[in-house]
Structure formats: C-alpha cells, structure tokens
XYZ file of C-alpha atoms in Angstrom:
319
model
C 152.516 36.555 163.513
C 152.562 32.489 162.974
C 156.182 32.403 161.268
C 158.850 35.866 160.177
C 157.543 36.585 156.937
C 153.524 36.619 156.004
C 151.941 33.154 154.518
C 150.844 33.377 151.736
C 148.959 30.600 149.160
C 152.160 29.843 147.787
C 152.933 27.534 150.781
C 150.094 25.626 151.216
C 151.259 21.980 151.334
C 150.176 19.672 148.277
C 146.959 18.026 148.541
C 146.881 15.144 145.974
C 144.253 12.814 147.203
C 142.978 15.002 148.969
C 138.560 15.757 149.561
C 137.638 19.353 150.380
C 134.402 20.768 150.498
C 133.723 24.319 151.178
C 130.074 25.842 150.569
C 129.219 29.125 148.798
C 131.883 28.562 146.529
C 130.469 30.051 143.368
C 131.981 33.713 144.174
C 133.686 35.662 146.732
C 136.385 33.712 149.412
C 134.981 30.340 147.957
C 136.073 30.697 144.785
C 139.004 32.255 146.461
C 139.425 29.007 148.621
C 138.474 26.432 145.795
C 141.001 27.571 143.166
C 144.526 28.062 145.626
C 143.005 24.323 146.877
C 142.908 23.613 143.966
C 146.113 24.803 142.067
C 147.401 23.084 144.536
C 146.204 18.906 143.338
C 143.025 19.393 146.162
C 139.640 17.573 145.044
C 137.357 20.150 146.101
C 133.379 20.140 146.066
C 132.521 22.774 145.717
C 128.452 23.664 146.939
C 126.178 25.927 146.066
C 122.671 26.741 145.476
C 122.893 27.764 141.708
C 124.142 25.205 140.366
C 124.651 27.677 135.993
C 127.233 30.164 139.121
C 128.770 26.808 140.548
C 129.589 24.878 136.753
C 130.588 29.171 135.448
C 133.328 28.853 137.990
C 135.030 25.816 137.741
C 135.109 27.070 133.990
C 136.862 30.027 135.090
C 139.023 27.935 137.049
C 139.710 25.271 134.564
C 140.498 27.768 131.816
C 143.630 28.804 134.179
C 144.094 24.716 135.300
C 143.232 22.075 132.874
C 143.925 19.901 134.980
C 141.970 20.762 138.136
C 140.010 18.208 140.511
C 136.612 20.560 140.978
C 133.033 18.753 140.974
C 129.976 21.202 141.022
C 126.747 20.036 144.025
C 123.400 22.019 144.661
C 122.907 22.582 148.422
C 121.163 25.466 150.280
C 122.098 25.342 153.057
C 118.652 27.628 154.019
C 117.301 24.671 153.706
C 117.573 22.487 156.183
C 115.796 19.589 153.564
C 117.904 20.334 150.805
C 121.106 19.938 153.558
C 120.006 16.943 154.226
C 119.105 15.540 150.365
C 122.728 16.521 149.809
C 124.852 15.196 152.558
C 123.297 11.938 151.745
C 124.306 11.991 147.532
C 127.727 13.001 148.590
C 127.365 9.868 151.074
C 126.903 7.703 148.199
C 129.413 9.046 146.455
C 131.984 10.037 148.424
C 133.712 7.400 150.947
C 135.570 10.212 153.203
C 135.993 13.635 153.772
C 138.869 15.722 154.795
C 138.127 18.776 154.786
C 134.757 20.651 154.956
C 134.782 24.680 154.733
C 131.971 26.091 155.923
C 131.817 29.669 154.113
C 128.511 30.155 153.182
C 126.872 32.752 154.041
C 123.896 35.697 154.026
C 124.300 39.617 155.583
C 121.855 41.822 156.434
C 118.594 40.467 154.407
C 115.361 42.026 154.632
C 113.560 40.142 157.940
C 112.517 36.303 156.333
C 112.525 33.459 157.669
C 114.192 29.776 155.806
C 111.460 27.336 154.617
C 111.317 25.625 158.102
C 110.643 28.938 159.412
C 113.894 30.002 160.620
C 115.284 33.223 160.906
C 117.224 33.653 156.866
C 120.942 34.824 158.554
C 120.233 31.504 161.346
C 119.229 29.257 158.949
C 122.523 29.436 156.206
C 124.773 30.672 158.154
C 124.970 28.790 161.460
C 122.195 26.148 161.303
C 122.959 24.915 157.860
C 126.559 24.491 158.661
C 125.841 23.377 161.808
C 123.172 20.354 160.793
C 125.463 19.356 157.157
C 128.790 18.819 159.794
C 126.952 16.899 162.550
C 125.235 15.110 159.206
C 129.458 15.017 157.467
C 130.644 13.748 160.530
C 131.308 10.986 160.648
C 133.326 11.041 156.756
C 135.762 13.889 158.066
C 136.528 11.098 160.811
C 138.468 8.671 157.728
C 139.840 11.961 156.683
C 143.561 12.302 155.972
C 144.490 15.135 158.675
C 140.350 16.014 159.312
C 139.922 19.591 159.776
C 136.330 21.740 160.167
C 136.914 25.397 159.212
C 133.671 27.503 160.368
C 134.348 31.137 158.917
C 133.335 33.848 161.389
C 133.812 37.706 161.098
C 135.645 40.260 163.317
C 131.683 41.043 163.757
C 130.886 38.025 166.376
C 132.776 40.304 168.748
C 129.723 42.404 168.864
C 127.103 39.503 167.949
C 124.377 37.748 170.722
C 122.347 35.175 171.025
C 118.217 36.226 171.086
C 117.194 32.788 172.512
C 114.269 34.617 173.260
C 114.274 35.565 169.997
C 115.519 33.367 167.141
C 113.075 34.388 164.311
C 113.363 38.434 164.908
C 109.842 38.213 165.585
C 109.815 40.605 168.138
C 113.119 42.712 167.342
C 114.810 42.661 164.043
C 118.054 44.457 163.212
C 119.450 43.219 159.835
C 122.873 43.674 161.217
C 122.476 42.946 164.520
C 120.856 39.340 163.387
C 124.202 38.675 160.937
C 126.175 40.010 163.915
C 124.224 37.298 166.091
C 125.039 34.028 163.348
C 129.163 34.727 163.140
C 128.130 35.026 167.141
C 126.760 31.245 166.257
C 129.644 30.619 163.754
C 132.215 31.356 166.193
C 129.811 29.605 169.502
C 129.628 26.187 168.336
C 133.458 26.128 166.075
C 134.390 26.022 169.510
C 131.849 24.264 171.035
C 132.423 21.449 168.646
C 135.871 21.566 169.696
C 135.699 21.218 172.987
C 133.048 18.050 171.749
C 135.874 17.082 169.684
C 138.446 16.795 171.713
C 136.420 15.182 174.734
C 136.032 12.459 172.757
C 139.186 11.759 171.337
C 138.467 12.442 167.586
C 140.744 12.613 164.996
C 138.670 15.607 163.598
C 140.259 18.960 164.690
C 137.427 22.415 164.627
C 139.146 25.714 163.804
C 137.338 29.302 162.760
C 138.656 31.946 160.555
C 137.737 35.426 159.992
C 138.544 36.915 156.261
C 139.263 40.998 158.074
C 137.582 43.561 156.235
C 137.655 41.456 152.169
C 135.945 43.291 149.436
C 132.783 40.335 148.580
C 129.411 40.697 146.887
C 127.812 39.066 150.534
C 128.204 43.533 150.685
C 127.711 44.067 147.404
C 125.089 42.611 146.951
C 123.332 43.152 151.053
C 119.699 44.552 150.164
C 119.971 47.074 152.405
C 120.960 50.195 150.936
C 123.419 52.490 152.945
C 124.933 48.780 153.814
C 126.160 49.065 149.952
C 127.576 52.366 149.935
C 129.223 52.150 153.518
C 130.626 48.665 152.761
C 131.053 48.862 148.624
C 131.402 52.000 147.445
C 133.801 53.616 150.740
C 134.980 51.072 152.408
C 136.258 48.800 149.774
C 138.814 50.494 147.641
C 140.160 52.030 151.012
C 140.482 49.103 153.367
C 139.389 46.578 151.850
C 141.719 43.411 150.679
C 141.004 41.037 147.483
C 139.208 37.297 148.026
C 142.821 35.834 147.125
C 144.233 37.701 150.402
C 141.061 37.372 152.962
C 140.341 33.556 152.517
C 144.363 32.969 153.819
C 143.205 32.513 157.065
C 140.703 29.723 156.068
C 143.418 27.927 153.496
C 145.453 28.674 156.472
C 143.570 27.125 159.060
C 142.162 24.295 156.640
C 146.286 23.040 154.996
C 149.276 24.064 157.909
C 150.270 20.686 158.831
C 151.079 23.141 162.840
C 147.341 23.914 163.594
C 145.829 23.537 166.411
C 141.858 22.871 166.981
C 140.390 25.275 168.129
C 142.633 27.843 167.224
C 140.628 31.174 165.652
C 142.654 32.842 162.712
C 141.852 35.850 160.658
C 144.716 38.403 160.077
C 147.302 39.880 161.531
C 147.218 43.460 160.322
C 145.187 47.129 162.641
C 142.486 45.909 163.813
C 142.214 42.754 162.093
C 140.991 44.512 158.830
C 143.294 42.954 156.896
C 147.321 40.879 156.794
C 148.559 37.795 156.417
C 146.936 35.174 158.692
C 148.342 34.700 162.347
C 146.268 33.349 165.551
C 143.783 36.050 167.164
C 141.396 35.738 170.229
C 138.174 34.223 170.467
C 135.579 36.680 172.262
C 135.861 34.907 175.608
C 131.760 34.689 175.277
C 132.319 32.836 172.318
C 134.111 30.759 174.832
C 131.355 30.544 177.218
C 130.716 26.375 178.170
C 127.090 27.424 178.410
C 126.217 29.731 176.022
C 127.745 26.706 173.541
C 125.824 23.184 175.941
C 122.602 26.348 175.314
C 123.094 26.675 171.303
C 124.205 23.365 171.066
C 121.313 22.249 173.126
C 118.981 24.895 170.908
C 120.862 23.964 167.208
C 120.418 20.349 167.471
C 116.614 20.573 168.262
C 115.929 23.196 165.305
C 118.299 20.967 162.550
C 116.949 17.461 164.318
C 120.675 16.305 164.104
C 122.066 14.998 166.661
C 126.220 14.347 166.659
C 128.427 11.434 166.916
C 131.715 11.727 168.339
C 133.592 8.134 166.949
C 136.665 8.356 169.182
C 140.125 7.955 167.189
C 140.424 4.518 167.962
C 136.865 3.363 166.455
C 138.462 5.017 163.426
C 141.055 3.168 162.870
C 139.240 -0.470 163.263
C 136.311 1.393 160.355
C 139.673 2.928 158.340
C 141.188 -0.583 158.691
C-alpha cells in the first residue's frame, strides 16, 4: 500500500482554483469523482453527452454543497466533430486546464459504428479521449501541477489491438472489443507518459482503474447475460460503490506524490476492491512498438497531432 492507512477522499488536498475536466461526469465513477473534487474546492467541468443528465447531476451536488464550482458542457466522445467543437469552446473560455480525467466509456454494445465509421467502443473509449487530450494539451501545459488521468480496467490485461480489423467487420465480439478499448487506454496512457517525459513537459500522464465497481456501465450493457452476471449476481457480492471505485482516479488526479506513468488501482485481492495503490501495467501495454503503432493509427484516424511544449516554453507562456 502507498500509506499505512488506506487513502480516502477525505485526504484530497485543497483544490481551490484548480480546474478539472471529467468526461462522463453525470453518473457512476465520473459523478463520484466530480462530487469529491468539488467538495475540496475544485472547479469541475462536467463533459457529458446528455446535458440534461449533466444538469441533474449538478443539482444533486449543489444540494449537498451550494458553493460547488461546476459547469456542464456537451461532449460526444464517439463523434470526433463533437470533440473538436468541445475543445474549441473550452479554449475560448478557459486559459488553462489543470487536470483532465479521461473517464467516460461504453461497454459491450452490439457492433455499431461511430459518426466517422469507427467501432463504437474504440471510438468512444480510446479515440475520443486521444483526440481530446491532444487538442487540450497546451492548456494543460500551463496548468497548476497538470495531469492527464486515463481510466483503464483490470480487463486491459486480456486485451489486444486488432490492427487488421479495428472496426470488427470480420470478427466482432462485444467483450473482446471492450477489452481492446481498455487495453488501448492503457497503451495510450503509458505512451503519452513516455512522450511527455522525452519532451520535458510539465504534464504528467497517469493511469487508473476502479477494480470491480457497481456502475450503470454494467447495468446498462445491451447484452442480457452481461446485465445478469455483472449486475444482479456480481454487484451485490463483489462490487464497490462508485465512491470507492473512484478513489484510484482521484488519487492519481490529486495526490502530490504520484509520478507520471504510474498505474493506480485497488489494493485488495485481484485488484477488485480496496484502497488506491500502485498496480502493475501489463507488459504488453508498455511495449514500445505497440505504443508507437497505436499512436500512429490514432493520429491518422482522428487527424490530431500532439505538440509537446517543453517546461521552458511553458514557463515563457505562463510569464
């Protein structure tokens, strides 16, 4: 464990005047993350596909904490045009961003394609976050203790990138392509860390996973047997609450001692539940060739190229 006592949300340092962007912030892990950050004084931007649900989430938080600093913005991560429009609007309104939490995701739908023709899980869980991070990296570079936290899964260890069949046209399996998207999150987070470090950037890239957490991701899965296994059977016996499941990403986003490249997950048996601690990334996710190949494919599919400001360049802009 990172500390003698398990870390809790009560140990989040004061986040006053820090600006956070949380994708998928209206429910589950995203809502728990938003609530905890707002409670510690952070200004949280809720990036949500359904703005009505986003405003309901804000109402629930402000009912508990009237002085919370929250704003709702529309973002459909599966649509790269929406990602670009979101980034443009954010840049117009905010001179900096301190922490980006790449949290949103979809799980195991029947095969479907995004607006740009990409397999939906790969589009939403990976490509949308890849593009969003690249488009906002310069705002992060002038942030206070800036970080990108990408939420992966235990299941990244079962995944691989189907480079020869990314859309699942030939062999689609809902869970195999979910595993692919979570593996892509892990590969991206590590490769981003490697590139940020090489550039001397002040931005840190970290990874987190929630273990087994009861959220509507499983309960709303379109595949009936998944709802039974993950929802009715598994959740009451094994699953953590979203508030506990969010602790690894909150730790990665706020603890002053975490380092770039670290993967934070639960400290319990099989990493299913428990307090946040550093956990191993699968060797396949840290493979340099896989990282390079996924990065190049992602740049081509999103038409987003990352620019990595150095620390000196960042200091010049901030001054």
